[in-house]
Coordinates of C-alpha atoms (C1' of nucleotides) in Angstrom, one line a residue:
Chain A
M211 CA -104.3 111.7 -111.8
S212 CA -101.9 111.8 -108.9
G213 CA -104.2 109.6 -106.8
S214 CA -103.6 106.4 -108.6
L215 CA -99.9 107.0 -108.7
L216 CA -99.7 107.7 -104.9
A217 CA -101.7 104.6 -104.2
W218 CA -99.2 102.6 -106.2
Y219 CA -96.3 104.4 -104.4
D220 CA -97.8 103.6 -101.0
R221 CA -97.8 100.0 -101.9
Y222 CA -94.5 99.6 -103.8
A223 CA -92.2 102.5 -102.8
R224 CA -88.6 101.2 -102.8
V225 CA -86.8 101.2 -99.5
M226 CA -83.7 103.5 -99.5
P227 CA -81.4 104.7 -96.8
W228 CA -82.4 108.3 -97.3
R229 CA -86.2 107.8 -97.2
V230 CA -88.3 107.8 -94.0
G231 CA -90.5 104.7 -93.5
P232 CA -94.3 104.7 -94.1
A233 CA -95.0 104.7 -90.4
D234 CA -92.9 107.8 -89.7
R235 CA -94.4 109.5 -92.8
A236 CA -97.9 108.8 -91.6
A237 CA -96.9 110.4 -88.3
G238 CA -96.0 113.5 -90.2
I239 CA -92.2 113.1 -89.8
R240 CA -90.3 114.8 -92.6
P241 CA -86.9 113.6 -93.9
D242 CA -83.8 115.4 -92.8
P243 CA -83.0 118.1 -95.4
Y244 CA -79.3 117.3 -95.1
R245 CA -79.8 113.7 -96.0
V246 CA -82.2 114.6 -98.8
W247 CA -79.7 117.0 -100.2
L248 CA -76.8 114.6 -99.9
S249 CA -78.7 111.8 -101.6
E250 CA -80.0 114.0 -104.4
V251 CA -76.5 115.3 -105.2
M252 CA -75.2 111.7 -105.2
L253 CA -78.0 110.6 -107.4
Q254 CA -77.3 113.1 -110.1
Q255 CA -76.7 111.0 -113.2
T256 CA -75.9 108.1 -110.9
T257 CA -77.8 104.9 -110.2
V258 CA -79.4 104.1 -106.8
A259 CA -77.3 100.9 -106.6
A260 CA -74.1 102.9 -106.9
V261 CA -75.1 105.5 -104.4
R262 CA -76.3 103.4 -101.5
D263 CA -73.0 102.6 -99.9
Y264 CA -71.5 106.0 -100.5
F265 CA -74.5 107.6 -98.8
R266 CA -74.1 105.3 -95.7
R267 CA -70.4 106.1 -95.4
F268 CA -70.9 109.8 -95.8
T269 CA -73.7 110.0 -93.2
D270 CA -71.9 107.7 -90.8
R271 CA -68.8 109.9 -91.0
W272 CA -70.6 113.3 -91.2
P273 CA -74.0 113.0 -89.6
T274 CA -74.9 116.7 -90.1
V275 CA -74.2 119.5 -92.5
T276 CA -72.1 121.1 -89.8
D277 CA -69.9 118.0 -89.6
L278 CA -69.4 117.9 -93.3
A279 CA -68.6 121.6 -93.5
A280 CA -65.8 121.1 -91.1
A281 CA -64.2 118.2 -93.0
A282 CA -60.9 118.6 -94.8
D283 CA -61.2 118.8 -98.6
A284 CA -59.0 115.8 -99.2
E285 CA -61.0 113.6 -96.8
V286 CA -64.3 114.4 -98.7
M287 CA -62.7 113.8 -102.1
A288 CA -61.3 110.5 -100.9
E289 CA -64.7 109.4 -99.7
W290 CA -66.2 110.4 -103.0
A291 CA -63.6 108.6 -105.0
G292 CA -65.1 106.1 -107.5
L293 CA -68.5 107.8 -107.7
G294 CA -67.6 110.1 -110.6
Y295 CA -68.5 113.6 -111.6
Y296 CA -66.1 115.0 -109.0
A297 CA -67.3 118.6 -109.4
R298 CA -70.2 117.3 -107.3
A299 CA -68.0 116.6 -104.4
R300 CA -66.2 120.0 -104.7
N301 CA -69.6 121.8 -104.8
L302 CA -70.9 119.6 -102.0
L303 CA -68.3 121.1 -99.7
K304 CA -68.9 124.6 -100.9
C305 CA -72.6 124.2 -100.3
A306 CA -72.2 122.7 -96.8
R307 CA -69.9 125.6 -95.8
A308 CA -72.3 128.1 -97.3
V309 CA -75.2 126.6 -95.4
V310 CA -73.2 126.8 -92.1
A311 CA -71.8 130.3 -92.8
D312 CA -74.8 132.0 -94.4
H313 CA -77.8 130.1 -93.1
G314 CA -76.9 129.1 -89.6
G315 CA -76.5 125.4 -90.5
V316 CA -80.1 125.1 -91.8
F317 CA -80.9 124.4 -95.4
P318 CA -83.2 127.0 -97.1
A319 CA -86.7 125.6 -97.4
T320 CA -87.7 127.3 -100.6
R321 CA -86.7 126.4 -104.2
E322 CA -85.3 129.8 -104.7
G323 CA -83.1 129.7 -101.6
L324 CA -81.8 126.3 -102.5
L325 CA -81.2 127.2 -106.1
A326 CA -78.6 129.9 -105.0
L327 CA -76.4 127.2 -103.5
P328 CA -73.4 125.6 -105.3
G329 CA -74.2 122.3 -107.0
I330 CA -78.0 122.7 -106.6
G331 CA -79.7 123.2 -109.9
P332 CA -83.4 123.2 -111.0
Y333 CA -83.9 119.5 -110.4
T334 CA -82.2 119.3 -107.0
A335 CA -83.8 122.5 -105.6
A336 CA -87.2 121.2 -106.5
A337 CA -86.5 117.8 -105.1
I338 CA -85.3 119.1 -101.7
A339 CA -88.2 121.5 -101.5
A340 CA -90.7 118.8 -102.3
I341 CA -89.3 115.8 -100.4
A342 CA -88.0 117.5 -97.3
H343 CA -90.5 120.3 -97.0
D344 CA -93.5 119.1 -98.9
E345 CA -93.5 122.2 -101.1
P346 CA -95.5 121.7 -104.4
A347 CA -92.3 122.1 -106.5
T348 CA -92.2 120.4 -109.9
V349 CA -89.4 117.9 -110.0
V350 CA -88.1 117.1 -113.5
D351 CA -85.4 114.5 -114.0
G352 CA -84.8 112.0 -116.7
N353 CA -87.5 109.7 -115.4
V354 CA -90.1 112.5 -115.3
E355 CA -89.1 113.6 -118.8
R356 CA -89.6 110.0 -120.1
V357 CA -92.9 109.5 -118.2
M358 CA -94.3 112.9 -119.5
A359 CA -93.2 112.2 -123.0
R360 CA -95.1 109.0 -123.0
L361 CA -98.1 110.0 -121.0
H362 CA -98.7 112.9 -123.5
A363 CA -97.1 111.3 -126.6
V364 CA -94.6 114.1 -127.1
E365 CA -92.7 113.3 -130.3
T366 CA -90.3 116.3 -130.2
P367 CA -86.8 114.9 -129.6
L368 CA -84.9 115.8 -126.4
P369 CA -83.3 118.1 -125.4
A370 CA -85.6 120.4 -127.5
A371 CA -88.7 119.0 -125.9
K372 CA -87.5 119.8 -122.4
P373 CA -89.5 123.0 -121.8
E374 CA -92.7 121.3 -123.0
L375 CA -92.1 118.4 -120.7
V376 CA -91.5 120.7 -117.8
A377 CA -94.8 122.5 -118.5
L378 CA -96.6 119.2 -118.7
A379 CA -95.0 118.0 -115.4
A380 CA -96.0 121.3 -113.7
G381 CA -99.6 120.8 -114.7
L382 CA -99.7 117.4 -112.9
T383 CA -98.0 118.3 -109.7
P384 CA -100.5 118.0 -106.9
A385 CA -101.0 120.2 -103.8
D386 CA -101.5 117.0 -101.8
R387 CA -98.3 115.1 -100.8
P388 CA -96.1 116.7 -103.5
G389 CA -93.0 115.1 -102.0
D390 CA -94.3 111.6 -102.2
Y391 CA -95.7 112.4 -105.7
A392 CA -92.2 113.5 -106.9
Q393 CA -90.6 110.3 -105.6
A394 CA -93.5 108.3 -107.0
V395 CA -93.0 109.6 -110.6
M396 CA -89.3 108.9 -110.4
D397 CA -89.9 105.4 -109.0
L398 CA -92.4 104.8 -111.8
G399 CA -89.8 105.8 -114.4
A400 CA -87.1 103.7 -112.7
T401 CA -89.1 100.5 -112.3
I402 CA -92.1 100.4 -114.7
C403 CA -91.8 103.2 -117.3
T404 CA -88.3 102.2 -118.2
P405 CA -86.4 103.3 -121.3
R406 CA -86.7 99.9 -123.0
N407 CA -89.5 97.4 -122.5
P408 CA -91.8 99.5 -120.3
A409 CA -94.1 97.4 -118.2
C410 CA -97.3 99.1 -119.4
G411 CA -99.3 96.1 -118.2
I412 CA -98.8 96.9 -114.6
C413 CA -98.5 100.7 -114.9
P414 CA -100.9 102.7 -112.7
W415 CA -101.0 105.3 -115.5
S416 CA -101.6 103.0 -118.4
A417 CA -105.2 104.1 -118.9
P418 CA -104.4 107.8 -119.5
C419 CA -101.1 107.1 -121.4
A420 CA -101.3 108.5 -124.9
A421 CA -98.1 106.7 -126.1
R422 CA -99.5 103.4 -124.8
A423 CA -102.7 103.9 -126.7
R424 CA -100.7 104.5 -129.9
G425 CA -98.4 101.7 -129.3
I426 CA -95.3 103.9 -129.3
A427 CA -94.4 104.0 -125.6
A428 CA -91.0 102.2 -126.1
Q429 CA -90.0 104.7 -128.8
L430 CA -90.4 107.7 -126.6
P431 CA -88.8 110.0 -125.7
R432 CA -87.1 110.6 -129.0
K433 CA -83.6 111.9 -128.7
T434 CA -81.2 113.7 -131.1
P435 CA -78.3 111.3 -131.8
K436 CA -75.1 112.1 -130.0
A437 CA -71.6 112.3 -131.5
A438 CA -69.3 109.3 -131.4
K439 CA -66.5 109.3 -128.8
P440 CA -63.0 110.0 -130.0
V441 CA -60.0 107.9 -128.8
R442 CA -57.2 109.7 -126.9
E443 CA -53.9 108.2 -126.1
G444 CA -51.4 109.2 -123.4
T445 CA -48.8 108.3 -120.8
V446 CA -48.8 108.2 -117.0
W447 CA -45.8 107.7 -114.8
V448 CA -45.9 105.7 -111.6
A449 CA -42.8 106.2 -109.4
R450 CA -42.1 104.2 -106.3
R451 CA -39.3 105.2 -103.9
A452 CA -37.0 102.7 -102.1
D453 CA -39.0 103.3 -98.9
G454 CA -42.2 102.4 -100.7
A455 CA -43.6 105.9 -101.1
I456 CA -45.6 106.6 -104.3
L457 CA -45.5 109.8 -106.4
L458 CA -48.9 111.5 -106.7
E459 CA -50.1 114.9 -107.7
T460 CA -53.3 116.6 -106.9
R461 CA -55.1 117.5 -110.1
P462 CA -56.2 121.1 -110.9
E463 CA -59.5 122.2 -109.3
R464 CA -61.3 122.5 -112.6
G465 CA -61.6 120.1 -115.5
L466 CA -61.3 116.3 -115.7
L467 CA -61.0 114.6 -112.3
G468 CA -60.6 118.0 -110.8
G469 CA -59.3 118.1 -107.3
M470 CA -58.6 114.4 -107.2
P471 CA -55.2 112.7 -106.7
G472 CA -53.6 111.0 -109.7
F473 CA -50.4 109.9 -111.3
P474 CA -48.5 112.6 -113.4
G475 CA -49.3 112.4 -117.1
D476 CA -48.1 113.7 -120.5
G477 CA -51.1 115.9 -121.4
W478 CA -53.7 113.4 -122.4
D479 CA -56.0 115.4 -120.1
G480 CA -55.1 118.8 -121.5
A481 CA -52.4 119.3 -118.9
G482 CA -48.8 119.3 -119.9
G483 CA -45.7 117.6 -118.9
G484 CA -43.1 114.8 -119.4
P485 CA -41.8 112.3 -116.8
P486 CA -42.1 113.8 -113.3
L487 CA -38.5 112.8 -112.5
A488 CA -35.4 111.5 -114.4
G489 CA -35.8 107.8 -113.5
D490 CA -35.3 104.4 -115.1
W491 CA -38.7 104.1 -116.7
R492 CA -40.1 101.0 -118.3
L493 CA -43.5 100.1 -119.8
A494 CA -45.7 98.2 -117.4
G495 CA -48.8 97.9 -119.6
E496 CA -51.8 99.7 -121.0
A497 CA -54.8 101.1 -119.1
R498 CA -58.1 101.5 -120.9
H499 CA -60.9 103.7 -119.7
T500 CA -64.0 105.4 -121.1
F501 CA -65.1 108.8 -119.9
T502 CA -68.3 110.6 -120.8
H503 CA -66.9 112.1 -124.0
F504 CA -63.8 110.1 -125.0
H505 CA -62.1 106.7 -124.9
L506 CA -58.7 106.7 -123.3
I507 CA -55.7 104.4 -123.8
L508 CA -52.9 105.1 -121.3
S509 CA -49.4 103.7 -121.5
V510 CA -48.3 103.0 -117.9
M511 CA -44.7 103.7 -117.2
V512 CA -43.1 102.6 -113.9
D513 CA -39.9 103.2 -112.0
P514 CA -40.0 100.9 -109.0
D515 CA -36.8 102.4 -107.5
A516 CA -37.0 106.1 -108.0
S517 CA -34.5 108.3 -106.2
D518 CA -34.5 111.7 -107.8
A519 CA -36.6 114.6 -106.4
P520 CA -39.9 115.0 -108.3
L521 CA -40.4 117.9 -110.7
R522 CA -44.2 117.6 -110.1
G523 CA -46.3 116.1 -107.4
A524 CA -45.1 114.7 -104.1
F525 CA -44.3 111.3 -102.7
V526 CA -46.9 109.8 -100.4
A527 CA -45.7 107.3 -97.7
R528 CA -47.0 103.8 -98.5
P529 CA -49.3 103.5 -95.5
A530 CA -50.9 106.8 -96.4
F531 CA -51.4 105.8 -100.0
R532 CA -54.8 104.2 -100.5
P533 CA -55.7 103.1 -104.0
A534 CA -59.4 103.4 -103.0
D535 CA -58.9 107.1 -102.7
L536 CA -58.1 107.4 -106.4
P537 CA -60.6 108.0 -109.3
T538 CA -61.3 104.8 -111.1
V539 CA -59.0 105.4 -114.1
M540 CA -56.1 106.0 -111.7
R541 CA -57.0 102.8 -109.8
K542 CA -56.7 100.9 -113.1
V543 CA -53.3 102.4 -113.6
W544 CA -52.2 101.5 -110.1
D545 CA -53.3 97.9 -110.6
I546 CA -51.1 97.6 -113.7
A547 CA -48.1 99.3 -112.1
S548 CA -48.3 97.5 -108.8
G549 CA -48.6 94.2 -110.7
T550 CA -45.1 94.7 -111.9
F551 CA -43.8 95.9 -108.5
G552 CA -44.8 92.6 -107.0
H553 CA -42.1 90.6 -108.8
S554 CA -39.5 93.1 -109.7
Chain B
dC251 C1' -76.6 126.7 -125.6
dA252 C1' -73.8 123.0 -126.4
dG253 C1' -69.8 120.9 -124.5
dC254 C1' -67.7 119.2 -120.5
dC255 C1' -67.8 116.1 -116.7
dG256 C1' -67.3 109.4 -114.4
dT257 C1' -68.7 105.2 -113.6
dG258 C1' -70.6 100.6 -113.7
dG259 C1' -74.5 97.8 -115.1
dA260 C1' -77.7 96.3 -118.6
dT261 C1' -78.5 94.9 -123.3
Chain C
dT245 C1' -67.4 94.4 -127.9
dA246 C1' -70.1 98.6 -128.4
dT247 C1' -73.6 101.4 -127.1
dC248 C1' -76.8 103.2 -124.0
dC249 C1' -78.1 104.9 -119.8
dA250 C1' -78.8 106.8 -114.6
dA251 C1' -82.9 111.0 -109.3
dG252 C1' -77.9 117.1 -113.6
dG253 C1' -75.0 121.3 -113.0
dC254 C1' -71.8 124.5 -114.6
dT255 C1' -69.7 127.4 -118.1

DNA sequence: CAGCCGTGGAT
DNA sequence: TATCCAAGGCT
């Protein structure tokens, strides 16, 4: 079974910054565990296209896990800004520091050792073990779930079907080239066995595929319907001082946008608060943003000439304030606020 | 275990 | 415009 897939992978494997080329692979050169780990964490629930540039910037700036472990928290959060799921960045730093402090700067080579580290769950542990160390670990991500559901025509809806799909995937994991095999199944799911309109005609596994035989490939995997997103409304305040400084606050470590900088708000995020200072506030506009589990409509209040001391947060000098360091929703807020600053 | 946690691209 | 979806982990 794995032979036809590996042959396909050898011919069509996608080129990515964190992969080693075919020549190096043939020479027995393994990928750097640090780069595998970093790429896999970035790729959690995130597309390859979105990850590419972030991966390059991180590895340019912090070439080794030791470099990353020594970085300041705010620098890492700023570099992660825009990629989403910010708990990943916080755990990334915790993990890097644990690898340096507890493992001499070397990533554990086993699935169990990796699983004990922050931000590394069943998928990522198996992926690192397989890809970096060629351990026969079973890698199960969304792609593998979909491929297994179709290959074996599993009609049980997700997430209930997960254990069954994991068992089926484990049964197929080969002892030969498990790292390439893991990437091959994921590439297959990403490029051929896609959620809609799977390209069964060119699939290396079309012959053994039970769903293909029954004509139900596109309908699998079935999923239990998810709840509709509610709409939340709130207010944020953007204060600019006469010297150009901007009022920001660092958000709490846990929860939405945890650990990231942002403009003070009125509790739309579960936090509390009114205006961060007694200023001359006026409405600049409305920011709309959709998170994983709710839609958000934010009224953007601005005071372009704030003078009072802030009750919350701290003014950041204009040269040190970089909108690119903000999470996307806050960048939208800044775009609306700064638009009114321009001609005020 | 189900809810929480971002974002941008595709359809 | 609305919905779905992507190489999940944590609580």
